[in-house]
Tab-separated table of C-alpha atoms in Angstrom:
chain	number	residue	atom	x	y	z
A	1333	MET	CA	-83.003	-187.010	121.849
A	1334	ASP	CA	-80.424	-187.785	124.565
A	1335	PHE	CA	-77.956	-185.199	123.305
A	1336	ILE	CA	-80.676	-182.483	123.320
A	1337	SER	CA	-81.850	-183.159	126.901
A	1338	PRO	CA	-78.971	-181.236	128.577
A	1339	TYR	CA	-79.937	-178.134	126.568
A	1340	ILE	CA	-83.602	-178.059	127.658
A	1341	ASP	CA	-84.319	-175.393	130.304
A	1342	SER	CA	-80.675	-174.330	130.395
A	1343	GLU	CA	-78.801	-171.320	129.080
A	1344	LYS	CA	-76.975	-173.533	126.593
A	1345	LYS	CA	-77.576	-172.838	122.916
A	1346	LEU	CA	-78.006	-175.607	120.385
A	1347	HIS	CA	-76.172	-175.565	117.053
A	1348	ILE	CA	-78.284	-177.956	114.977
A	1349	ARG	CA	-80.351	-177.981	111.785
A	1350	PHE	CA	-83.807	-176.546	112.531
A	1351	GLU	CA	-85.711	-179.366	110.831
A	1352	LYS	CA	-83.760	-182.013	112.765
A	1353	LEU	CA	-84.362	-180.262	116.098
A	1354	LEU	CA	-88.085	-179.941	115.356
A	1355	SER	CA	-88.396	-183.591	114.313
A	1356	LEU	CA	-86.688	-184.831	117.491
A	1357	LEU	CA	-88.866	-182.674	119.742
A	1358	VAL	CA	-92.125	-183.646	118.011
A	1359	SER	CA	-91.308	-187.376	117.972
A	1360	CYS	CA	-90.742	-187.439	121.755
A	1361	GLY	CA	-93.951	-185.488	122.508
A	1362	PHE	CA	-92.125	-182.342	123.662
A	1363	SER	CA	-94.238	-179.399	124.799
A	1364	GLY	CA	-92.618	-175.985	125.110
A	1365	LYS	CA	-90.862	-173.142	123.322
A	1366	ILE	CA	-87.999	-172.954	120.829
A	1367	ASP	CA	-86.203	-169.588	120.748
A	1368	VAL	CA	-84.657	-169.065	117.307
A	1369	LEU	CA	-81.508	-166.922	117.463
A	1370	ASN	CA	-80.978	-165.826	113.866
A	1371	GLY	CA	-78.246	-163.184	113.952
A	1372	SER	CA	-79.726	-160.047	115.512
A	1373	GLU	CA	-83.268	-161.442	115.235
A	1374	THR	CA	-84.774	-163.643	117.961
A	1375	PHE	CA	-88.258	-165.136	117.765
A	1376	PRO	CA	-90.199	-168.002	119.405
A	1377	ILE	CA	-91.825	-171.128	117.961
A	1378	PHE	CA	-94.184	-173.136	120.167
A	1379	VAL	CA	-94.617	-176.922	120.097
A	1380	SER	CA	-97.330	-178.839	121.944
A	1381	LYS	CA	-99.403	-182.008	121.461
A	1382	GLY	CA	-98.537	-182.530	117.806
A	1383	SER	CA	-98.985	-178.865	116.830
A	1384	VAL	CA	-96.637	-175.987	116.029
A	1385	TRP	CA	-97.386	-172.248	116.385
A	1386	THR	CA	-95.477	-169.504	114.583
A	1387	ASP	CA	-96.064	-166.175	112.854
A	1388	LYS	CA	-93.044	-166.512	110.574
A	1389	PRO	CA	-93.298	-167.384	106.852
A	1390	MET	CA	-92.116	-170.797	105.643
A	1391	ASN	CA	-89.535	-169.372	103.273
A	1392	LEU	CA	-87.776	-167.755	106.248
A	1393	LEU	CA	-87.863	-170.950	108.348
A	1394	GLY	CA	-86.717	-173.083	105.429
A	1395	ASN	CA	-83.766	-170.775	104.753
A	1396	LEU	CA	-82.386	-170.249	108.252
A	1397	PRO	CA	-78.591	-169.928	107.952
A	1398	LYS	CA	-76.312	-172.636	109.304
A	1399	THR	CA	-75.137	-170.227	112.001
A	1400	THR	CA	-78.622	-170.107	113.592
A	1401	LEU	CA	-78.729	-171.167	117.258
A	1402	PHE	CA	-81.653	-172.424	119.348
A	1403	LYS	CA	-82.692	-172.379	122.996
A	1404	VAL	CA	-85.312	-174.854	124.209
A	1405	GLU	CA	-87.651	-174.380	127.176
A	1406	SER	CA	-90.228	-176.893	128.413
A	1407	SER	CA	-92.513	-174.165	129.820
A	1408	LEU	CA	-95.423	-173.098	127.618
A	1409	ASN	CA	-97.352	-169.834	127.938
A	1410	ASP	CA	-100.589	-170.100	125.931
A	1411	ASP	CA	-101.013	-166.308	125.916
A	1412	LEU	CA	-97.845	-165.929	123.844
A	1413	LYS	CA	-99.346	-168.105	121.059
A	1414	LYS	CA	-102.151	-165.624	120.425
A	1415	GLY	CA	-102.069	-164.216	116.917
A	1416	MET	CA	-99.868	-167.052	115.681
A	1417	LYS	CA	-100.927	-169.623	113.094
A	1418	GLU	CA	-101.315	-173.235	114.241
A	1419	TYR	CA	-99.942	-176.070	112.076
A	1420	GLU	CA	-100.062	-179.842	112.380
A	1421	ALA	CA	-96.476	-180.672	113.392
A	1422	TYR	CA	-95.544	-183.038	110.556
A	1423	GLU	CA	-97.217	-180.873	107.900
A	1424	PHE	CA	-95.237	-177.942	109.282
A	1425	LEU	CA	-91.984	-179.915	109.139
A	1426	PHE	CA	-92.713	-180.970	105.549
A	1427	SER	CA	-93.474	-177.352	104.549
A	1428	VAL	CA	-90.169	-176.201	106.065
A	1429	ILE	CA	-88.322	-178.839	104.018
A	1430	LEU	CA	-90.186	-177.819	100.847
A	1431	ASN	CA	-88.774	-174.313	101.357
A	1432	MET	CA	-85.203	-175.385	102.076
A	1433	PRO	CA	-82.432	-174.786	99.514
A	1434	ARG	CA	-81.981	-177.757	97.204
A	1435	ASP	CA	-78.239	-178.080	97.845
A	1436	ARG	CA	-78.748	-178.248	101.626
A	1437	VAL	CA	-81.175	-181.177	101.342
A	1438	LEU	CA	-79.057	-183.036	98.787
A	1439	GLU	CA	-75.956	-182.446	100.908
A	1440	VAL	CA	-77.496	-184.723	103.550
A	1441	LEU	CA	-78.909	-187.283	101.093
A	1442	ARG	CA	-75.905	-187.595	98.786
A	1443	PRO	CA	-73.982	-190.114	100.985
A	1444	TYR	CA	-77.026	-192.414	100.854
A	1445	ALA	CA	-77.730	-192.130	97.122
A	1446	ALA	CA	-76.490	-195.688	96.418
A	1447	GLU	CA	-78.646	-197.213	99.176
A	1448	PHE	CA	-82.327	-198.144	99.459
A	1449	LEU	CA	-85.242	-196.665	101.378
A	1450	SER	CA	-87.857	-198.610	103.376
A	1451	ILE	CA	-90.970	-196.635	104.364
A	1452	LYS	CA	-92.781	-197.467	107.607
A	1453	PRO	CA	-96.558	-198.129	107.471
A	1454	GLU	CA	-97.253	-195.134	109.766
A	1455	ALA	CA	-96.402	-192.800	106.870
A	1456	ALA	CA	-99.702	-193.756	105.218
A	1457	LYS	CA	-101.569	-191.936	108.022
A	1458	LEU	CA	-100.180	-188.564	106.874
A	1459	ILE	CA	-102.874	-187.503	104.427
A	1460	PHE	CA	-100.873	-184.545	103.102
A	1461	LEU	CA	-98.212	-187.015	101.863
A	1462	HIS	CA	-100.727	-189.100	99.890
A	1463	ASP	CA	-99.654	-187.959	96.408
A	1464	ASP	CA	-95.930	-187.797	97.252
A	1465	LEU	CA	-95.912	-191.432	98.408
A	1466	GLN	CA	-97.465	-192.840	95.234
A	1467	PRO	CA	-94.070	-193.774	93.639
A	1468	PHE	CA	-93.263	-195.856	96.744
A	1469	VAL	CA	-96.585	-197.645	97.288
A	1470	GLY	CA	-96.327	-201.447	97.204
A	1471	GLN	CA	-92.527	-201.508	97.433
A	1472	LYS	CA	-90.693	-203.016	100.397
A	1473	ARG	CA	-87.669	-200.908	99.551
A	1474	SER	CA	-87.023	-198.216	96.953
A	1475	GLU	CA	-83.766	-197.213	95.308
A	1476	ILE	CA	-82.957	-193.741	96.629
A	1477	PHE	CA	-81.080	-192.462	93.592
A	1478	SER	CA	-83.867	-193.273	91.111
A	1479	ASN	CA	-86.286	-191.189	93.234
A	1480	LEU	CA	-84.000	-188.250	93.991
A	1481	LYS	CA	-84.960	-186.119	90.994
A	1482	LYS	CA	-88.664	-185.794	91.788
A	1483	SER	CA	-88.948	-186.882	95.412
A	1484	TYR	CA	-85.758	-185.884	97.226
A	1485	ARG	CA	-87.563	-183.541	99.630
A	1486	THR	CA	-90.104	-186.263	100.474
A	1487	ILE	CA	-87.266	-188.758	101.046
A	1488	TYR	CA	-85.511	-186.278	103.351
A	1489	PHE	CA	-88.734	-185.658	105.296
A	1490	LEU	CA	-89.389	-189.398	105.735
A	1491	LEU	CA	-85.860	-190.032	106.988
A	1492	ILE	CA	-85.621	-187.068	109.335
A	1493	SER	CA	-89.068	-187.778	110.837
A	1494	GLN	CA	-88.071	-191.456	111.257
A	1495	LEU	CA	-90.935	-192.612	109.006
A	1496	ALA	CA	-88.398	-194.375	106.799
A	1497	VAL	CA	-85.046	-196.082	107.269
A	1498	ILE	CA	-81.975	-196.617	105.114
A	1499	VAL	CA	-81.599	-200.206	103.891
A	1500	PRO	CA	-78.006	-200.878	102.732
A	1501	SER	CA	-77.638	-202.134	99.171
A	1502	THR	CA	-75.576	-205.197	98.288
A	1503	ASP	CA	-72.098	-204.723	96.776
A	1504	ASP	CA	-73.453	-205.510	93.286
A	1505	GLU	CA	-76.373	-203.112	93.677
A	1506	LYS	CA	-74.101	-200.403	95.029
A	1507	ALA	CA	-71.735	-200.760	92.057
A	1508	LYS	CA	-74.590	-200.468	89.529
A	1509	ILE	CA	-76.184	-197.497	91.267
A	1510	SER	CA	-72.804	-195.743	91.681
A	1511	GLU	CA	-72.238	-196.083	87.956
A	1512	LYS	CA	-75.609	-194.447	87.254
A	1513	ILE	CA	-74.761	-191.656	89.700
A	1514	SER	CA	-71.440	-190.988	87.954
A	1515	ARG	CA	-73.282	-190.552	84.631
A	1516	SER	CA	-75.950	-188.321	86.157
A	1517	ASP	CA	-75.991	-184.565	86.650
A	1518	ILE	CA	-78.525	-184.710	89.482
A	1519	PHE	CA	-76.159	-182.995	91.946
A	1520	SER	CA	-75.028	-180.361	89.427
A	1521	GLU	CA	-75.935	-176.682	89.058
A	1522	LYS	CA	-77.775	-177.560	85.833
A	1523	ALA	CA	-80.184	-179.829	87.752
A	1524	ALA	CA	-80.789	-177.025	90.233
A	1525	ALA	CA	-81.535	-174.590	87.396
A	1526	ASP	CA	-83.885	-177.152	85.797
A	1527	GLU	CA	-85.808	-177.463	89.059
A	1528	ILE	CA	-86.213	-173.683	89.321
A	1529	TYR	CA	-87.483	-173.598	85.722
A	1530	GLU	CA	-89.939	-176.478	86.358
A	1531	ARG	CA	-91.243	-174.834	89.528
A	1532	ALA	CA	-91.753	-171.511	87.737
A	1533	ALA	CA	-93.599	-173.315	84.923
A	1534	ALA	CA	-95.836	-175.092	87.456
A	1535	GLU	CA	-96.616	-171.785	89.185
A	1536	LYS	CA	-97.446	-170.172	85.846
A	1537	LYS	CA	-99.714	-173.098	84.979
A	1538	GLN	CA	-101.415	-172.680	88.369
A	1539	GLU	CA	-102.103	-169.034	87.593
A	1540	THR	CA	-103.805	-169.920	84.310
A	1541	MET	CA	-105.739	-172.876	85.709
A	1542	SER	CA	-109.316	-173.241	84.562
A	1543	GLU	CA	-112.115	-173.082	87.117
A	1544	GLU	CA	-112.635	-176.836	86.783
A	1545	ASP	CA	-108.926	-177.494	87.336
A	1546	GLU	CA	-109.071	-175.384	90.496
A	1547	ILE	CA	-112.056	-177.331	91.830
A	1548	ARG	CA	-110.437	-180.663	90.959
A	1549	THR	CA	-107.179	-179.609	92.655
A	1550	PHE	CA	-109.127	-178.500	95.725
A	1551	LEU	CA	-110.968	-181.839	95.896
A	1552	ASN	CA	-107.754	-183.833	95.477
A	1553	ALA	CA	-106.201	-181.931	98.379
A	1554	ASN	CA	-109.204	-182.098	100.723
A	1555	GLU	CA	-111.000	-185.404	100.076
A	1556	HIS	CA	-108.313	-187.447	101.836
A	1557	TYR	CA	-109.038	-186.191	105.366
A	1558	ASN	CA	-108.544	-188.650	108.232
A	1559	ASP	CA	-111.661	-188.008	110.353
A	1560	VAL	CA	-114.577	-185.596	110.861
A	1561	PHE	CA	-112.497	-183.347	113.133
A	1562	GLN	CA	-109.483	-183.152	110.820
A	1563	LEU	CA	-111.753	-182.154	107.914
A	1564	PHE	CA	-112.192	-178.815	109.678
A	1565	GLY	CA	-108.616	-178.458	110.936
A	1566	LEU	CA	-109.451	-179.744	114.433
A	1567	LYS	CA	-107.754	-182.345	116.618
A	1568	ASP	CA	-110.388	-184.253	118.590
A	1569	LYS	CA	-112.847	-181.660	119.873
A	1570	PHE	CA	-115.072	-178.967	118.403
A	1571	ASP	CA	-113.930	-175.346	118.121
A	1572	GLU	CA	-116.650	-173.144	116.626
A	1573	LYS	CA	-114.305	-170.466	115.301
A	1574	ILE	CA	-111.886	-172.821	113.522
A	1575	ALA	CA	-114.555	-175.214	112.216
A	1576	ARG	CA	-116.781	-172.430	110.864
A	1577	ARG	CA	-113.830	-170.802	109.109
A	1578	GLU	CA	-112.926	-174.086	107.379
A	1579	TYR	CA	-116.541	-174.867	106.511
A	1580	ILE	CA	-116.955	-171.444	104.866
A	1581	ARG	CA	-113.716	-172.039	102.935
A	1582	ILE	CA	-115.124	-175.322	101.572
A	1583	MET	CA	-118.443	-173.653	100.700
A	1584	GLN	CA	-116.695	-170.849	98.839
A	1585	LYS	CA	-114.607	-173.275	96.778
A	1586	ILE	CA	-117.320	-175.742	95.698
A	1587	HIS	CA	-120.638	-173.926	96.141
A	1588	PRO	CA	-123.240	-175.122	93.559
A	1589	ASP	CA	-123.015	-171.713	91.835
A	1590	LYS	CA	-119.381	-172.518	90.966
A	1591	LEU	CA	-120.234	-175.858	89.358
A	1592	VAL	CA	-121.984	-174.404	86.311
A	1593	GLY	CA	-120.268	-175.451	83.090
A	1594	ILE	CA	-117.872	-178.010	84.569
A	1595	SER	CA	-117.844	-181.733	83.727
A	1596	PRO	CA	-120.529	-183.979	85.320
A	1597	ASN	CA	-117.906	-186.120	87.105
A	1598	THR	CA	-116.207	-183.167	88.810
A	1599	ALA	CA	-119.573	-181.588	89.656
A	1600	LEU	CA	-120.762	-184.853	91.248
A	1601	ARG	CA	-117.558	-185.171	93.308
A	1602	ALA	CA	-117.931	-181.574	94.500
A	1603	LYS	CA	-121.616	-181.999	95.432
A	1604	GLU	CA	-120.922	-185.216	97.345
A	1605	PHE	CA	-117.985	-183.672	99.201
A	1606	LEU	CA	-120.003	-180.568	100.077
A	1607	GLN	CA	-122.852	-182.744	101.370
A	1608	THR	CA	-120.404	-184.801	103.471
A	1609	ALA	CA	-118.788	-181.622	104.847
A	1610	GLY	CA	-122.208	-180.243	105.799
A	1611	GLU	CA	-123.211	-183.456	107.571
A	1612	CYS	CA	-119.874	-183.640	109.410
A	1613	TYR	CA	-120.134	-180.000	110.470
A	1614	GLU	CA	-123.605	-180.555	111.937
A	1615	LEU	CA	-122.411	-183.720	113.697
A	1616	ILE	CA	-119.502	-182.179	115.555
A	1617	ARG	CA	-121.394	-178.968	116.413
A	1618	ASP	CA	-123.436	-180.993	118.902
A	1619	PRO	CA	-121.231	-181.413	122.024
A	1620	GLU	CA	-122.820	-184.764	122.935
A	1621	THR	CA	-122.319	-186.194	119.456
A	1622	ALA	CA	-118.780	-184.805	119.203
A	1623	ALA	CA	-117.854	-186.473	122.507
A	1624	ASP	CA	-119.455	-189.733	121.358
A	1625	ILE	CA	-117.498	-189.646	118.081
A	1626	GLY	CA	-114.241	-189.070	119.990
A	1627	HIS	CA	-115.054	-192.023	122.271
A	1628	LEU	CA	-115.868	-194.318	119.333
A	1629	MET	CA	-112.739	-193.313	117.400
A	1630	MET	CA	-110.559	-194.267	120.370
A	1631	LYS	CA	-112.080	-197.762	120.194
A	1632	TYR	CA	-112.535	-198.334	116.457
A	1633	GLY	CA	-110.421	-195.831	114.566
A	1634	PRO	CA	-111.239	-192.817	112.347
A	1635	ILE	CA	-114.856	-191.833	111.550
A	1636	ARG	CA	-115.148	-189.832	108.320
A	1637	SER	CA	-118.896	-189.326	107.832
A	1638	LYS	CA	-122.348	-189.444	109.380
A	1639	THR	CA	-122.907	-192.886	107.823
A	1640	GLU	CA	-119.722	-194.227	109.437
A	1641	TYR	CA	-120.710	-192.692	112.781
A	1642	LEU	CA	-124.121	-194.389	112.778
A	1643	LYS	CA	-122.541	-197.677	111.722
A	1644	MET	CA	-119.933	-197.485	114.501
A	1645	LYS	CA	-122.689	-196.871	117.064
A	1646	GLU	CA	-124.354	-200.102	115.885
A	1647	TYR	CA	-121.071	-202.016	116.172
A	1648	ASP	CA	-120.440	-200.560	119.622
A	1649	SER	CA	-123.859	-201.837	120.742
A	1650	ALA	CA	-122.996	-205.229	119.240
A	1651	MET	CA	-119.702	-205.286	121.202
A	1652	LEU	CA	-121.637	-204.702	124.428
A	1653	LYS	CA	-124.055	-207.480	123.497
A	1654	ALA	CA	-121.207	-209.903	122.726
A	1655	THR	CA	-119.462	-209.004	125.990
A	1656	ALA	CA	-122.697	-209.705	127.888
A	1657	LEU	CA	-123.057	-213.082	126.119
A	1658	ALA	CA	-119.525	-214.030	127.134
A	1659	LYS	CA	-120.228	-213.085	130.767
A	1660	ILE	CA	-123.227	-215.461	130.969
A	1661	GLY	CA	-121.250	-218.315	129.392
A	1662	SER	CA	-122.616	-218.179	125.810
A	1663	TYR	CA	-119.082	-218.244	124.401
A	1664	GLU	CA	-119.868	-219.613	120.934
A	1665	ALA	CA	-122.574	-216.984	120.377
A	1666	ALA	CA	-120.300	-214.230	121.702
A	1667	ALA	CA	-117.477	-215.349	119.387
A	1668	LYS	CA	-119.794	-215.161	116.367
A	1669	VAL	CA	-120.824	-211.582	117.190
A	1670	PHE	CA	-117.218	-210.513	117.836
A	1671	ASP	CA	-116.177	-212.114	114.529
A	1672	PHE	CA	-118.962	-210.274	112.643
A	1673	ILE	CA	-117.796	-206.968	114.138
A	1674	TYR	CA	-114.190	-207.698	113.143
A	1675	GLN	CA	-115.152	-208.606	109.571
A	1676	GLU	CA	-117.076	-205.323	109.260
A	1677	THR	CA	-114.687	-202.951	111.077
A	1678	LYS	CA	-111.293	-204.726	111.123
A	1679	ASN	CA	-111.131	-203.663	114.761
A	1680	PRO	CA	-108.371	-205.806	116.364
A	1681	ALA	CA	-110.078	-205.602	119.786
A	1682	ALA	CA	-113.074	-207.505	118.379
A	1683	LEU	CA	-110.793	-210.188	116.910
A	1684	GLU	CA	-108.978	-210.642	120.230
A	1685	GLN	CA	-112.256	-210.862	122.151
A	1686	LYS	CA	-113.542	-213.484	119.691
A	1687	ASP	CA	-110.568	-215.720	120.432
A	1688	LEU	CA	-110.763	-215.169	124.184
A	1689	ALA	CA	-114.393	-216.340	124.032
A	1690	LEU	CA	-113.456	-219.377	121.933
A	1691	TRP	CA	-110.674	-220.302	124.366
A	1692	LYS	CA	-113.259	-220.811	127.092
A	1693	LEU	CA	-114.505	-223.774	125.019
A	1694	ALA	CA	-111.032	-225.330	124.651
A	1695	PRO	CA	-111.519	-227.989	127.399
A	1696	LYS	CA	-114.348	-229.501	125.314
A	1697	TRP	CA	-112.325	-229.843	122.105
A	1698	ASN	CA	-110.940	-233.220	120.978
A	1699	LYS	CA	-107.409	-233.451	119.580
A	1700	PHE	CA	-108.550	-232.826	115.980
A	1701	GLN	CA	-110.579	-229.771	116.951
A	1702	LYS	CA	-107.675	-228.516	119.039
A	1703	ALA	CA	-105.272	-228.633	116.098
A	1704	ASP	CA	-107.612	-226.512	113.934
A	1705	ARG	CA	-108.852	-224.124	116.616
A	1706	TYR	CA	-105.408	-223.579	118.175
A	1707	LYS	CA	-103.970	-222.672	114.781
A	1708	GLU	CA	-106.841	-220.234	114.149
A	1709	ILE	CA	-106.414	-218.543	117.539
A	1710	ARG	CA	-102.621	-218.414	117.171
A	1711	ASP	CA	-102.850	-216.747	113.736
A	1712	ASP	CA	-105.465	-214.274	115.001
A	1713	PHE	CA	-103.367	-213.265	118.008
A	1714	VAL	CA	-100.297	-212.764	115.806
A	1715	LYS	CA	-102.430	-210.573	113.499
A	1716	VAL	CA	-103.645	-208.502	116.458
A	1717	SER	CA	-100.116	-208.125	117.880
A	1718	MET	CA	-98.999	-206.469	114.626
A	1719	VAL	CA	-101.286	-203.467	115.215
A	1720	ARG	CA	-101.702	-203.296	119.007
A	1721	GLU	CA	-100.442	-204.928	122.194
A	1722	LEU	CA	-102.122	-208.157	123.255
A	1723	SER	CA	-103.639	-208.371	126.731
A	1724	PHE	CA	-101.676	-210.476	129.222
A	1725	GLU	CA	-104.491	-213.044	129.180
A	1726	SER	CA	-104.068	-213.421	125.402
A	1727	MET	CA	-100.279	-213.696	125.726
A	1728	TYR	CA	-100.583	-216.579	128.230
A	1729	ILE	CA	-102.881	-218.369	125.768
A	1730	LEU	CA	-100.545	-217.697	122.832
A	1731	ALA	CA	-97.578	-219.107	124.788
A	1732	GLU	CA	-99.615	-222.200	125.652
A	1733	ILE	CA	-100.571	-222.702	121.999
A	1734	TYR	CA	-96.947	-222.325	120.884
A	1735	GLU	CA	-96.020	-224.962	123.466
A	1736	TYR	CA	-98.774	-227.254	122.128
A	1737	PHE	CA	-97.244	-227.018	118.634
A	1738	GLU	CA	-93.771	-227.565	120.190
A	1739	ASP	CA	-92.672	-224.101	119.077
A	1740	ILE	CA	-90.768	-223.455	122.307
A	1741	PRO	CA	-88.597	-220.490	121.080
A	1742	ASP	CA	-91.704	-218.446	120.167
A	1743	ALA	CA	-93.432	-219.461	123.396
A	1744	LEU	CA	-90.432	-218.241	125.395
A	1745	LYS	CA	-90.415	-214.929	123.477
A	1746	VAL	CA	-94.032	-214.303	124.500
A	1747	LEU	CA	-93.311	-215.159	128.136
A	1748	ASP	CA	-90.219	-212.928	128.142
A	1749	THR	CA	-92.398	-210.061	126.867
A	1750	ILE	CA	-94.754	-210.585	129.817
A	1751	LEU	CA	-91.898	-210.806	132.324
A	1752	LYS	CA	-90.280	-207.660	130.935
A	1753	SER	CA	-93.424	-205.710	131.857
A	1754	ARG	CA	-94.221	-207.738	134.976
A	1755	PRO	CA	-91.004	-209.173	136.472
A	1756	ASP	CA	-92.922	-210.691	139.408
A	1757	ASP	CA	-95.493	-212.518	137.273
A	1758	PHE	CA	-95.393	-215.995	138.852
A	1759	LYS	CA	-97.647	-217.536	136.214
A	1760	ALA	CA	-95.385	-216.491	133.307
A	1761	ALA	CA	-92.251	-217.430	135.284
A	1762	GLY	CA	-93.722	-220.854	136.084
A	1763	MET	CA	-94.686	-221.492	132.451
A	1764	LYS	CA	-91.189	-220.499	131.301
A	1765	LYS	CA	-89.517	-222.744	133.874
A	1766	ARG	CA	-91.704	-225.703	132.844
A	1767	MET	CA	-90.994	-225.211	129.135
A	1768	LEU	CA	-87.251	-224.894	129.653
A	1769	TYR	CA	-87.266	-228.056	131.800
A	1770	TYR	CA	-89.104	-230.215	129.234
A	1771	SER	CA	-87.125	-228.661	126.393
A	1772	ARG	CA	-83.865	-229.835	128.012
A	1773	LEU	CA	-85.332	-233.304	128.647
A	1774	ASN	CA	-86.256	-233.660	124.973
A	1775	HIS	CA	-82.742	-232.740	123.937
């Protein structure tokens, strides 16, 4: 992003691949306008809060010539977006890549063909990538070359959006993969012609799809929504116009009248999805409920149905009860409630609060209890730290536990993390000084 900064709000024009520019701007939370200077044609694209607005077709954006230039402005005029279609930013980026010429994508990937790919966990949150990621699920690293034929556009998207990284292969691996590459025609004109033929065949098959196939395809594409707002193309608040349009689209596709003559399994899936969509639509239409759902999702994660919403309300009440128990000194009882909530929701906040309540009982533990309880709390805090930042109170405790187990290097890492955020934290500085002193004495 550093090399783009001088071009923002200046008269300088950027000479860069469109998909790379878009990925960099989206990843840093940029909000503003991109002017696309394509020969004699100039048109704007707007980016803001994880969304992209444009009125241009994807095949044009995916085939912008290499001579295209861009100007970037951080100002955003909402009036100019009127009449344009809104896209989720990463879905938009993926669609652009799907429309790019094959040779242009492979030109970038070819130098990495003998390496491996490691996909970051965040990629799983992108519902539209669900089917494309199936070949990579469960693998810590995937050979790039073996996946180029079917998944090269997905690989390019993951790398350019920084949802995956290149993992260098060993010399032996590189030699074996290079040999396979030399025997392959994947980068040849024949492979390109084969892809065009396969795409045309798939489009023809789509045209002759049976009604059941259409319904099944629709369900496969729409059942994997993230939350009740996303189901209707919304971010985190209700918009009557957008939600109603999406709800009507769902009704038209899987209305009971369309389910006559299709298999019982597909009909059942369609009826259940339609019922869920109806319940979700009614939920978010009520401003109070919509606001409550948004509040709960910030605390516990996505809510996908009315059942989940009601369950999360119960857990939220339980969290308040457990917090009240901890305040009056009933730490064991509070810990049990927090643990129950964690087991049911996997909410890391509940797990952290459980251990903070247990820690209040630490002075009463004998040395055998300490060994067991300290290990439990340590493992829990490490688990929490993998998905969210620990509170400073938890980090002090974790450092103390590491010190108890004589794991001084890890204790110092925790204290350094605190001091990086709070350089004047006397407690963390004092703990670090004490540990370093006794560590030197023991050596």
